[in-house]
Each structure stands twice: as structure tokens, then as C-alpha cells.
XYZ file of C-alpha atoms in Angstrom:
433
model
C 149.205 7.321 102.351
C 146.881 10.298 102.596
C 147.406 12.915 105.282
C 145.951 11.874 108.642
C 143.542 14.435 110.063
C 143.275 14.018 113.823
C 142.119 16.076 116.784
C 143.191 16.332 120.398
C 140.349 16.506 122.892
C 139.583 15.896 126.552
C 139.013 17.924 129.678
C 140.181 21.458 130.461
C 143.935 21.879 131.054
C 144.740 18.264 130.277
C 147.630 19.427 128.082
C 146.125 19.222 124.598
C 147.780 22.366 123.223
C 151.071 21.456 124.927
C 150.988 17.991 123.355
C 150.519 19.450 119.880
C 153.324 21.928 120.531
C 155.577 19.039 121.541
C 154.699 17.114 118.372
C 155.505 20.169 116.243
C 158.784 20.977 118.007
C 160.173 17.443 118.240
C 159.261 16.686 114.626
C 161.194 19.829 113.560
C 158.061 21.502 112.166
C 158.573 24.861 113.925
C 160.875 27.601 112.643
C 163.291 29.284 115.033
C 161.637 32.707 114.783
C 158.242 31.140 115.550
C 159.738 29.327 118.522
C 161.266 32.567 119.791
C 157.825 34.174 119.748
C 156.314 31.719 122.254
C 158.661 32.394 125.151
C 157.337 33.130 128.641
C 159.798 33.988 131.395
C 162.658 32.485 129.433
C 160.793 29.173 128.972
C 159.130 27.907 125.798
C 155.343 27.759 126.230
C 154.407 24.976 123.797
C 150.682 25.712 124.117
C 151.160 29.100 122.440
C 152.063 27.362 119.172
C 148.358 26.601 118.688
C 146.607 29.100 120.973
C 146.825 32.082 118.637
C 143.780 34.160 119.643
C 144.504 37.040 122.019
C 141.744 35.833 124.361
C 143.351 32.374 124.424
C 146.753 33.783 125.327
C 145.315 36.049 127.996
C 143.278 33.314 129.697
C 145.567 30.366 128.963
C 142.722 28.320 127.440
C 141.728 27.045 124.000
C 138.521 28.607 122.659
C 138.346 27.754 118.969
C 139.744 24.877 116.945
C 143.231 25.620 115.617
C 144.668 23.537 112.774
C 148.385 22.908 112.347
C 150.286 20.921 109.733
C 153.450 18.847 109.977
C 154.970 15.787 108.391
C 157.455 13.027 109.111
C 159.317 10.769 106.709
C 156.370 8.367 106.749
C 153.232 10.522 107.003
C 151.657 13.948 106.695
C 149.387 15.219 109.464
C 146.666 17.810 109.968
C 146.080 18.454 113.678
C 142.992 20.057 115.149
C 143.377 21.408 118.687
C 139.846 21.202 120.133
C 138.834 23.184 123.257
C 138.107 21.302 126.469
C 135.510 23.581 128.072
C 131.927 22.332 128.034
C 130.938 25.779 126.765
C 132.832 25.087 123.531
C 131.552 21.553 122.922
C 130.176 22.745 119.561
C 133.706 23.627 118.415
C 134.899 20.153 119.333
C 131.974 18.566 117.435
C 132.865 20.582 114.342
C 136.461 19.348 114.417
C 135.569 15.712 115.145
C 132.998 15.458 112.341
C 135.736 15.277 109.694
C 138.579 13.681 111.695
C 140.271 10.376 110.893
C 141.363 9.896 114.501
C 141.086 11.438 117.957
C 143.705 11.638 120.702
C 141.828 11.933 124.008
C 144.061 13.448 126.689
C 143.664 12.218 130.279
C 145.261 14.316 133.048
C 146.598 11.880 135.639
C 147.098 14.462 138.402
C 143.373 15.363 138.372
C 142.401 11.747 139.104
C 142.638 9.641 142.254
C 145.246 7.522 140.535
C 146.003 5.413 143.635
C 142.433 4.049 143.566
C 141.946 1.076 141.259
C 138.272 2.041 140.873
C 138.898 5.703 140.015
C 136.315 7.748 138.128
C 137.189 9.580 134.914
C 136.468 13.279 134.460
C 133.068 14.061 132.896
C 134.618 15.905 129.956
C 136.878 12.936 129.173
C 133.780 10.736 128.980
C 131.866 13.385 127.032
C 134.485 13.874 124.319
C 135.063 10.126 123.965
C 131.341 9.508 123.511
C 131.073 12.361 121.005
C 133.909 10.843 118.961
C 131.998 7.579 118.891
C 128.783 9.376 117.900
C 130.582 11.204 115.069
C 132.093 7.972 113.689
C 135.737 8.861 114.334
C 137.427 5.607 113.210
C 140.405 5.562 115.600
C 140.445 6.718 119.231
C 143.740 6.858 121.149
C 143.888 7.651 124.868
C 147.026 9.516 125.960
C 147.551 9.541 129.738
C 149.406 12.794 130.371
C 151.435 14.318 133.240
C 152.529 10.956 134.647
C 155.915 12.541 135.304
C 154.240 14.551 138.089
C 152.859 11.604 140.125
C 154.719 9.605 142.759
C 154.147 6.152 141.241
C 153.785 6.522 137.489
C 153.518 2.773 136.815
C 150.676 2.304 139.329
C 148.897 5.423 138.083
C 149.076 4.278 134.466
C 147.825 0.806 135.416
C 144.793 2.160 137.283
C 143.942 4.821 134.706
C 144.287 2.322 131.852
C 141.933 -0.030 133.682
C 139.364 2.747 134.141
C 139.610 3.725 130.456
C 139.202 0.134 129.264
C 136.204 -0.398 131.558
C 134.556 2.824 130.365
C 135.226 2.023 126.706
C 133.801 -1.492 127.066
C 130.662 -0.121 128.747
C 130.151 2.590 126.104
C 131.079 0.436 123.115
C 134.042 2.620 122.173
C 136.766 0.821 120.176
C 140.124 1.749 121.737
C 143.061 1.824 119.333
C 145.736 2.339 122.003
C 146.417 3.714 125.493
C 149.833 5.321 125.828
C 151.515 7.147 128.756
C 153.015 10.508 127.785
C 154.542 13.621 129.244
C 153.739 16.424 126.828
C 155.836 18.876 128.823
C 158.995 16.741 128.819
C 158.340 14.936 125.556
C 158.384 11.392 126.924
C 156.729 8.846 124.613
C 155.444 11.605 122.312
C 157.891 11.529 119.411
C 160.887 9.634 120.812
C 161.479 7.090 123.581
C 163.112 9.678 125.819
C 162.526 7.432 128.845
C 162.305 3.782 127.658
C 160.286 1.425 129.850
C 158.667 4.324 131.711
C 155.437 3.276 133.488
C 156.184 -0.281 132.446
C 155.094 0.631 128.912
C 156.962 -1.057 126.072
C 154.722 -0.107 123.159
C 155.224 2.481 120.391
C 155.309 6.237 120.951
C 152.275 8.374 120.238
C 153.709 9.567 116.915
C 154.498 6.002 115.838
C 150.880 5.060 116.580
C 149.589 8.019 114.561
C 151.815 7.132 111.612
C 150.125 3.710 111.349
C 146.503 4.806 111.736
C 144.246 4.415 108.678
C 142.327 7.228 107.067
C 138.542 7.244 107.206
C 137.441 4.658 104.632
C 135.681 6.241 101.680
C 132.396 4.906 100.333
C 133.956 3.611 97.116
C 131.641 0.576 96.928
C 128.442 2.620 97.232
C 126.413 3.894 94.252
C 127.944 7.053 92.784
C 127.002 10.448 94.174
C 128.506 13.886 93.513
C 127.303 17.257 94.855
C 127.755 19.853 92.106
C 129.813 22.759 93.402
C 130.754 24.553 90.185
C 129.551 24.432 86.564
C 132.164 25.159 83.901
C 130.995 26.098 80.405
C 133.364 25.324 77.521
C 132.269 28.022 75.071
C 134.899 27.239 72.448
C 134.104 23.534 72.248
C 132.807 22.251 68.927
C 132.261 18.690 70.144
C 128.675 17.564 69.599
C 129.022 13.976 70.820
C 128.770 15.092 74.464
C 127.692 18.029 76.590
C 129.799 21.178 76.649
C 129.649 21.722 80.390
C 131.786 20.179 83.137
C 130.222 19.660 86.559
C 132.806 19.912 89.327
C 132.592 18.676 92.895
C 134.058 16.206 95.377
C 132.810 12.664 94.865
C 130.743 11.705 97.923
C 130.299 7.993 97.151
C 131.276 5.393 94.587
C 133.577 6.007 91.651
C 132.862 8.003 88.498
C 133.978 6.583 85.176
C 132.815 6.998 81.570
C 129.790 4.912 80.651
C 128.007 5.065 84.019
C 124.314 5.935 83.820
C 123.369 8.721 86.225
C 120.375 10.796 87.240
C 120.339 14.476 88.176
C 118.665 15.375 91.447
C 116.164 17.017 91.779
C 115.191 17.278 88.088
C 115.260 13.501 87.522
C 116.956 13.854 84.100
C 118.992 10.799 83.118
C 122.242 10.759 81.169
C 125.443 8.787 80.704
C 128.851 9.938 81.914
C 130.916 10.767 78.826
C 134.147 11.942 80.467
C 135.601 12.288 83.966
C 138.456 14.667 84.832
C 140.506 14.591 88.037
C 141.696 17.673 89.947
C 144.512 18.168 87.415
C 142.065 17.856 84.483
C 143.428 14.463 83.499
C 140.798 12.086 82.068
C 140.135 8.865 83.948
C 138.097 7.342 86.765
C 137.794 9.249 90.069
C 136.823 7.565 93.349
C 135.048 8.871 96.456
C 136.923 11.502 98.428
C 138.530 13.066 95.344
C 137.540 16.107 93.329
C 136.189 15.392 89.860
C 134.758 17.096 86.809
C 131.968 15.156 85.099
C 130.808 15.674 81.507
C 127.564 14.026 80.409
C 126.741 12.581 77.005
C 124.115 15.245 76.310
C 123.113 18.714 77.449
C 121.299 18.473 80.770
C 120.310 21.396 82.992
C 122.499 21.033 86.104
C 123.235 23.852 88.549
C 125.262 24.356 91.704
C 123.515 22.553 94.526
C 122.211 19.710 92.346
C 123.389 16.129 92.833
C 124.597 13.716 90.155
C 123.520 10.303 91.452
C 123.515 6.716 90.296
C 120.530 5.976 88.046
C 117.555 4.144 89.558
C 117.837 0.367 89.611
C 115.006 -1.735 88.223
C 113.347 -3.957 90.812
C 113.103 -7.707 90.317
C 109.904 -8.910 88.617
C 108.172 -12.060 89.852
C 106.866 -14.600 87.323
C 103.263 -14.116 88.431
C 103.450 -10.323 88.616
C 101.660 -8.521 85.771
C 102.770 -5.044 86.921
C 106.345 -3.971 86.328
C 107.593 -2.301 89.541
C 109.109 1.142 89.228
C 112.859 1.535 89.301
C 114.194 2.562 92.709
C 116.870 5.223 93.227
C 119.689 4.271 95.617
C 119.343 7.791 97.051
C 115.608 8.559 97.162
C 114.610 12.106 98.041
C 113.282 12.601 101.555
C 111.258 15.485 102.972
C 111.091 14.186 106.546
C 114.228 13.325 108.486
C 114.850 11.751 111.869
C 118.207 13.094 112.979
C 120.658 13.680 115.803
C 121.474 17.369 116.266
C 124.449 18.936 118.035
C 123.048 22.350 118.888
C 125.472 25.280 118.542
C 123.295 28.383 118.710
C 122.849 30.509 121.814
C 119.111 30.423 121.193
C 117.578 27.050 122.180
C 116.132 24.692 119.581
C 112.359 24.405 119.922
C 109.661 22.837 117.786
C 108.162 25.058 115.111
C 111.253 27.086 114.245
C 112.417 27.269 110.618
C 116.070 27.227 109.531
C 118.076 27.035 106.357
C 119.504 23.522 105.889
C 122.651 22.939 103.825
C 123.140 19.455 102.342
C 126.154 19.200 100.061
C 125.836 22.552 98.279
C 122.039 22.656 98.272
C 120.042 25.017 100.500
C 116.472 24.214 101.559
C 114.180 25.432 104.329
C 113.822 23.040 107.293
C 111.203 23.167 110.038
C 111.667 21.470 113.411
C 108.606 19.218 113.834
C 109.477 18.121 117.362
C 112.281 17.430 119.778
C 112.164 13.687 120.457
C 114.894 13.182 123.065
C 117.826 14.899 124.654
C 121.019 12.868 125.042
C 122.592 12.883 128.488
C 126.017 13.969 127.367
C 127.991 11.788 129.799
C 126.265 8.513 128.939
C 124.330 9.174 125.690
C 121.198 7.986 127.516
C 117.928 9.400 126.117
C 115.968 11.861 128.263
C 112.585 13.404 127.581
C 112.883 17.034 126.407
C 110.981 19.695 124.510
C 114.001 21.889 123.672
C 117.748 21.712 123.144
C 119.892 24.286 124.921
C 123.287 25.500 123.632
C 125.874 22.680 123.365
C 123.177 20.035 123.909
C 122.738 16.985 121.674
C 119.407 15.351 120.956
C 117.118 13.572 118.537
C 114.730 15.686 116.448
C 112.355 15.343 113.521
C 112.799 17.765 110.620
C 110.377 18.650 107.830
C 112.068 19.887 104.645
C 110.510 22.281 102.153
C 112.140 20.305 99.315
C 113.308 16.694 99.222
C 116.995 15.856 99.693
C 118.903 12.649 98.824
C 119.942 12.141 102.453
C 120.979 8.769 103.878
C 121.992 7.622 107.338
C 125.167 9.214 108.730
C 126.241 5.695 109.699
C 126.269 4.819 105.981
C 127.792 8.026 104.623
C 129.454 10.933 106.411
C 128.749 13.253 103.476
C 125.249 12.265 102.366
C 124.116 11.893 105.982
C 125.232 15.298 107.297
C 123.574 18.731 107.176
C 123.985 22.036 108.947
C 121.206 24.322 110.132
C 121.628 28.076 109.692
C 119.537 30.776 111.358
C 117.459 32.545 108.700
C 117.833 35.967 110.361
C 121.342 36.077 111.861
C 122.892 33.588 109.359
C 124.759 31.927 112.233
C 125.449 28.205 112.039
C 122.946 26.852 114.537
C 123.296 23.070 114.471
C 125.124 20.077 113.068
C 122.716 17.386 111.857
C 123.453 13.660 111.619
C 120.710 11.746 109.796
C 119.565 8.622 111.651
């Protein structure tokens, strides 16, 4: 199986960094000298294994996303430790946009766990809803710090009920709810305390080992954003082009014989050869890097797209006009999109930004702000601007057309970023509606 890329998220001080530290230590992924460097007062501070910035260590908080790698006998993992502060929601959105799964931490001692109708923390709701918005396939709730409450079984029962009720109301598919103690290691990697909280299910690591990766769009028409053009100067082959167009396949599967069209030039050609990342000839599916050689010389540059050729429309018996062939990825100059705003300057209508789609840069103008999403419920509210860390619906006008599709259909073809033309700061993450 491919490596599982997952993030930990949730409210402030719920134990996200400590949980990752526990996963790394108990899975024997931390060297002794590294472990010796995260001691505080003679005790191992697990959170320091991911909180590497000096500001994070001084304040005891997570500010930016930190990635760590470890593996077990059954699976490889890439962990993203996302910050819990509302101020750093943009960092969490960045990490979740490419994650296969999310572990949402819930701090039991911050909740009125004795109340069967308890209310969850706003940031727990916010991060869960953002994971749903960003199409994270698997969401696991980990109820933490149950070792610090008087009745762990009752607390887990009430918190689980609140999580299930919230998920049902918001339409969030819940993969699992598991009680853990990140500090003591209970139910994280091993069953250190079997039957604790009345829970008889698998540990958190066992759940993660079974989670699927984000399904790739292998059944969709082929699409590849060209990242690098390689010229084979010493080639004397005249039966095909002498250039190889490299990139990561965004949709479908490339194989020799497929008819394609270059975007934006519209030139058509046939795929003559496909190389994988190790330069071995053969078919390459979505999610993998590939080098594509066409059957003839076609002008293709970095930023162009190699797409499936237009498909001829059906012709009725009584129709004298042959309808034009339709591209599966038609170019669009106007987009309706959801934007997670990251810049300190608010988003207002009329401003112009650079938009990056695949490896192609175009100018994008904000036509209008349609709605602002209430971050705790995703309800739409009237707005004329988006402040930092806000999420809303906008309409964009592009200077040049792009082969963009809905983010719900393709994570790669349906995503853009907006960059400030003056400061060159990443200003927003765009999800095409």
C-alpha cells in the first residue's frame, strides 16, 4: 500500500503534538539522541518532537504544519501536525488539502463530560467541517486525556454521543471514535490498558494502518500538467517527437496510442511512448509521475496541459449539422469557487492576483464576494469581503482560460492558489465549485 498521509487537528492544547510524539516513540521511529534532546525537567516532552520552531518551543504551541515520517511492518506514514489556533486556520487548510485522513483530537477535560448533552469546542467543529469541505476521505475522532477524568467510561460515552450527533447533523462520515491517552500511550500504538473506557476496538495505529489512500481519478479522461520539458538532442528517431514532457498525471492513465490535445494551443497528437519515474516504458496511472512523448513535434511548454482529445458528440438522424467535438476539460475564464483566505489583507472585489493552476500562471480578478461561510456551521452569510482565515464563495474572472473542473470531481484540476502580485505571498486556496 502507498504511504498514508494524515494530519492531526482540533482545538488548542488538545494534545495533537503529544499524540504524534507518542506514535513516533512507541513505533520506535525516534533515535536516542533525538529523544535526549526533548527533555524538560528530567521528563520527555513528546510535543517537542514536532514543535521545532523556537517560537513554538517558547510558547508551547504549534504555529506551522510540521511533517514527520515513520513506518510499521504494515504501512508507511506521513504525519502533518496542524496548529489548533483559529489564527492559523490557513495552515491547517494547507495540510488538509492533500491529506488521506484526519485525526481530530478532542480534549475530554475541557468538556462537561458528565452532561449527556455536552457541547463540543468550536475549533473541534471548525476543523471537522474543514476536513469535510476539503474532501478528506477518512476522519477519525480521538478522545484524549480520558486518564485525567473521574469516570472515563461515562466521559467517553457522552463525548462519543456528542461527536456522532454533530457528525450526523453536518454530514461528516466518521471512520472511528477511539479513546486515547497520548501522554501515557493508552490505545495509541498498543493496548496498554485493555478494556479501558469499555472500548474493545482497535488502537489508533491499527485503525490508521487499515485506512485507504485518497482514490485517484484513474477512470477520468487523461490529464497531465507539464512541469518539465526534456529535449533529447542526440536522438535520431523520426517516427516520434524528440521531446519528453514530464509531470504528475492528474487524471486517467497514459498509455501509447491515446489521442491527446495540448492546452491552450489546441494541437492534437497521439501518445507514442510513456515513461514512469524510473524511465521504464509502460502505462502510468493518475497520481504517478510520467514522461510523455508524442508521435510528432508539438510546441509544449511548462505550464501547458496534455489532455484527452475532444470527443465527438452524437449526431441525430434528422440533424444536418455535425456538432463540434467537446473537450472533457473545456477552458473556463469565469469560475465560481470556494476560497480559504490566508492573506493579512482582506479579499475584496476588484483586486487582481496571480492564479496558479497546475504549473500555469494566469491573472485572476475577483468579480465579487458571494457569501461568507460561518466557520462553525458552514452556513452562508452575506458579505462583501473575506478577512484573514475566513472562508467564502467568490466569483473569479481569469485573464486566460484554464481547464478547471469541480474540486468535488478532481482535487488537482479543481484547485488553484492565489498569489499577491506585489508581495508574492500566497493569499488564498481556491476550490472550484
